[in-house]
C-alpha cells in the first residue's frame, strides 16, 4: 500500500532531510538564515546526480552544445543591457498591522494573508543583490550577484562560438549559482535566495526558431521522466501574456505537482534576439553570427531551457517519498530511480565474525572502485539495517552470510519489490551495472 495522502510530505521531507543528511538549514547553530540551505552528505550526492545527468544529456552526448562556466560577478553594464536593472522587479506590499511583506501577485484579495490587516500600495522591488567592488561603497563601485547564469553565456556568445568553431544551430550550456532577493520564499528549498540553475541557450536561425522551441520543450520534459519522476505528476504549461518575462516572446513551464500544488521546475523560453541585440547596442561590439556558407550576417534567435537544480532535487525527494507496511511494520522509503540514489548499495555482514565482515568490506571496496557510492553497515538486526537504507532510498542491500564465505555468493534485496536473489559475487558488478544504467529507467 503506497502513501495516498501527500499533504504532510513536505514537513516529513524537511525532518527526514535533516535527520538523514540531505538538507540542513544554513548556519543552523546561529539560528539559521531565512530560506538558505546547505546540502549534507546525501543531499550533495543527489544534487550531483542531477547536475551530472543534465550535463551528460545536454553537453557530453551532443556535438552541437558546448559548456562554459562564467563568473558570478559581471560588469554592471551587463545588467543594464539585459534589462535586469530596470525590469527585474516584483511588486512588494506591506501590511500596516503586522508589517509583514508579500509579493502582491502571491496574495489573493487585498488584505494581509497573515492577520487580515490593510496592505500598502505596491512598490516595485528589484530582486538583484547589490554589492560593491573594492573598498569604497559608492555608485561607481556597484556590482550585482547574478540573478541568472544566462547573461554569462550571452556576453560570451562570440568567444565560445569562435573558439569551438560551432555553426548555428548550436547551444552553450552552464550550471551555476544565481541569487535573487525574493520577497516571499518558502516551501523548503523550492524558492530560496541562493540557488543553482542549469541553463542552455540554443542559438538558431530565426526561420527555425519555432521548430527548435518544440524540440527543446519535449526534450526537457523527457529528461525529468528519465530521472524517474512520475509522468502523471509532470505537465507543460504555456505562460499567459501577463506572466511573460521582459525578454520572452513565448515561454512554457515544466511543472510538477508538489504536495503544495503545481509549480514551476523549468522554463523553456523563446527569447527572440532580445539579449544579443541589447548587448550589441550597449557594448558597441558586433557579435552577430556570420554564416560561413550563405555569408548572411545575423543575430540568432535564442531558445532557452532554464531549470533549477534545487527544484529538481526537491522534486526527486517529493516524488520518491513513500510509506508502506511490511509484515505489519510501517516503512518509510524513498523510491529513487537507482541511477540517482545517493547510496547505490549497502553491504551487510549477517554477523560480525567468521569472515563475513572482511568479505563484506571487500565487496564495498569493489563497488566504490566503480564510483558507486556504497556503504558497509554491521549495526543492529538485518531488518533495522534494511529500514535505514529504505529511508534514504538505497536500491540494493547485499547480505553476506555464512554461505557467502563458503561459496562466494550473496543475497541482493531490492528496495521496491523486496525480492531477494542469491547471486555469485563474481556477477554482482554486472547485476548492479544493468540496474544502475539510466537507460533502463522507466516512469
Ligand atoms: N534565464 C531565465 C531564468 O532565469 P526563471 O524562470 O526566472 O528564468 C529559471 O528561472 C529557473 O530557475 C526556474 O524555473 C527555477 O527552477 C529556478 N529558480 C528561479 N528562482 C528561484 C528561486 N528563488 N529559488 C529556487 N529556484 C529558482
JSON list of C-alpha atoms in Angstrom, two decimals, residues 88 103 105-106 148 180 182 186-187 189-192 195-199 224 233-239 243-245 247 251-258 260-269 304-315:
[
{"chain": "A", "resi": 88, "resn": "UNK", "atom": "CA", "xyz": [13.78, 42.61, -12.78]},
{"chain": "A", "resi": 103, "resn": "UNK", "atom": "CA", "xyz": [4.70, 39.79, -3.29]},
{"chain": "A", "resi": 105, "resn": "UNK", "atom": "CA", "xyz": [0.93, 38.62, -7.06]},
{"chain": "A", "resi": 106, "resn": "UNK", "atom": "CA", "xyz": [1.25, 35.95, -4.33]},
{"chain": "A", "resi": 148, "resn": "UNK", "atom": "CA", "xyz": [20.53, 34.13, -13.80]},
{"chain": "A", "resi": 180, "resn": "UNK", "atom": "CA", "xyz": [17.58, 36.69, -6.01]},
{"chain": "A", "resi": 182, "resn": "UNK", "atom": "CA", "xyz": [12.99, 37.13, -3.19]},
{"chain": "A", "resi": 186, "resn": "UNK", "atom": "CA", "xyz": [9.47, 29.03, 1.29]},
{"chain": "A", "resi": 187, "resn": "UNK", "atom": "CA", "xyz": [8.27, 25.51, 0.63]},
{"chain": "A", "resi": 189, "resn": "UNK", "atom": "CA", "xyz": [14.18, 24.52, -0.96]},
{"chain": "A", "resi": 190, "resn": "UNK", "atom": "CA", "xyz": [11.59, 25.42, -3.62]},
{"chain": "A", "resi": 191, "resn": "UNK", "atom": "CA", "xyz": [12.14, 29.17, -3.51]},
{"chain": "A", "resi": 192, "resn": "UNK", "atom": "CA", "xyz": [15.30, 30.47, -1.88]},
{"chain": "A", "resi": 195, "resn": "UNK", "atom": "CA", "xyz": [20.04, 28.64, -5.75]},
{"chain": "A", "resi": 196, "resn": "UNK", "atom": "CA", "xyz": [21.56, 26.87, -8.70]},
{"chain": "A", "resi": 197, "resn": "UNK", "atom": "CA", "xyz": [20.47, 26.92, -12.32]},
{"chain": "A", "resi": 198, "resn": "UNK", "atom": "CA", "xyz": [21.09, 24.63, -15.28]},
{"chain": "A", "resi": 199, "resn": "UNK", "atom": "CA", "xyz": [20.75, 26.75, -18.39]},
{"chain": "A", "resi": 224, "resn": "UNK", "atom": "CA", "xyz": [12.51, 14.69, -15.99]},
{"chain": "A", "resi": 233, "resn": "UNK", "atom": "CA", "xyz": [2.87, 14.50, -11.80]},
{"chain": "A", "resi": 234, "resn": "UNK", "atom": "CA", "xyz": [4.52, 16.40, -14.65]},
{"chain": "A", "resi": 235, "resn": "UNK", "atom": "CA", "xyz": [2.98, 18.78, -17.16]},
{"chain": "A", "resi": 236, "resn": "UNK", "atom": "CA", "xyz": [3.84, 21.56, -19.58]},
{"chain": "A", "resi": 237, "resn": "UNK", "atom": "CA", "xyz": [2.07, 24.86, -19.13]},
{"chain": "A", "resi": 238, "resn": "UNK", "atom": "CA", "xyz": [2.26, 27.81, -21.53]},
{"chain": "A", "resi": 239, "resn": "UNK", "atom": "CA", "xyz": [2.70, 31.26, -19.96]},
{"chain": "A", "resi": 243, "resn": "UNK", "atom": "CA", "xyz": [3.32, 36.24, -16.99]},
{"chain": "A", "resi": 244, "resn": "UNK", "atom": "CA", "xyz": [5.99, 36.52, -19.66]},
{"chain": "A", "resi": 245, "resn": "UNK", "atom": "CA", "xyz": [9.38, 37.85, -18.52]},
{"chain": "A", "resi": 247, "resn": "UNK", "atom": "CA", "xyz": [12.74, 39.28, -22.60]},
{"chain": "A", "resi": 251, "resn": "UNK", "atom": "CA", "xyz": [7.53, 30.50, -22.59]},
{"chain": "A", "resi": 252, "resn": "UNK", "atom": "CA", "xyz": [6.27, 27.15, -21.37]},
{"chain": "A", "resi": 253, "resn": "UNK", "atom": "CA", "xyz": [6.98, 25.89, -17.89]},
{"chain": "A", "resi": 254, "resn": "UNK", "atom": "CA", "xyz": [7.68, 22.31, -16.98]},
{"chain": "A", "resi": 255, "resn": "UNK", "atom": "CA", "xyz": [5.64, 21.91, -13.82]},
{"chain": "A", "resi": 256, "resn": "UNK", "atom": "CA", "xyz": [5.50, 19.28, -11.11]},
{"chain": "A", "resi": 257, "resn": "UNK", "atom": "CA", "xyz": [2.58, 18.54, -8.84]},
{"chain": "A", "resi": 258, "resn": "UNK", "atom": "CA", "xyz": [4.14, 19.12, -5.43]},
{"chain": "A", "resi": 260, "resn": "UNK", "atom": "CA", "xyz": [1.59, 22.26, -2.23]},
{"chain": "A", "resi": 261, "resn": "UNK", "atom": "CA", "xyz": [0.31, 22.33, -5.82]},
{"chain": "A", "resi": 262, "resn": "UNK", "atom": "CA", "xyz": [1.53, 22.51, -9.41]},
{"chain": "A", "resi": 263, "resn": "UNK", "atom": "CA", "xyz": [4.72, 24.60, -9.53]},
{"chain": "A", "resi": 264, "resn": "UNK", "atom": "CA", "xyz": [7.45, 25.52, -11.98]},
{"chain": "A", "resi": 265, "resn": "UNK", "atom": "CA", "xyz": [10.56, 23.41, -12.35]},
{"chain": "A", "resi": 266, "resn": "UNK", "atom": "CA", "xyz": [11.90, 24.94, -15.50]},
{"chain": "A", "resi": 267, "resn": "UNK", "atom": "CA", "xyz": [11.06, 27.49, -18.17]},
{"chain": "A", "resi": 268, "resn": "UNK", "atom": "CA", "xyz": [11.59, 26.84, -21.87]},
{"chain": "A", "resi": 269, "resn": "UNK", "atom": "CA", "xyz": [11.56, 30.29, -23.44]},
{"chain": "A", "resi": 304, "resn": "UNK", "atom": "CA", "xyz": [16.42, 28.85, -23.64]},
{"chain": "A", "resi": 305, "resn": "UNK", "atom": "CA", "xyz": [15.94, 25.97, -21.26]},
{"chain": "A", "resi": 306, "resn": "UNK", "atom": "CA", "xyz": [16.38, 27.20, -17.70]},
{"chain": "A", "resi": 307, "resn": "UNK", "atom": "CA", "xyz": [15.92, 24.73, -14.88]},
{"chain": "A", "resi": 308, "resn": "UNK", "atom": "CA", "xyz": [16.57, 24.84, -11.16]},
{"chain": "A", "resi": 309, "resn": "UNK", "atom": "CA", "xyz": [18.91, 22.29, -9.62]},
{"chain": "A", "resi": 310, "resn": "UNK", "atom": "CA", "xyz": [17.35, 22.70, -6.18]},
{"chain": "A", "resi": 311, "resn": "UNK", "atom": "CA", "xyz": [13.81, 22.40, -7.51]},
{"chain": "A", "resi": 312, "resn": "UNK", "atom": "CA", "xyz": [14.79, 19.22, -9.30]},
{"chain": "A", "resi": 313, "resn": "UNK", "atom": "CA", "xyz": [16.28, 17.84, -6.07]},
{"chain": "A", "resi": 314, "resn": "UNK", "atom": "CA", "xyz": [13.06, 18.72, -4.25]},
{"chain": "A", "resi": 315, "resn": "UNK", "atom": "CA", "xyz": [11.03, 17.06, -6.99]}
]
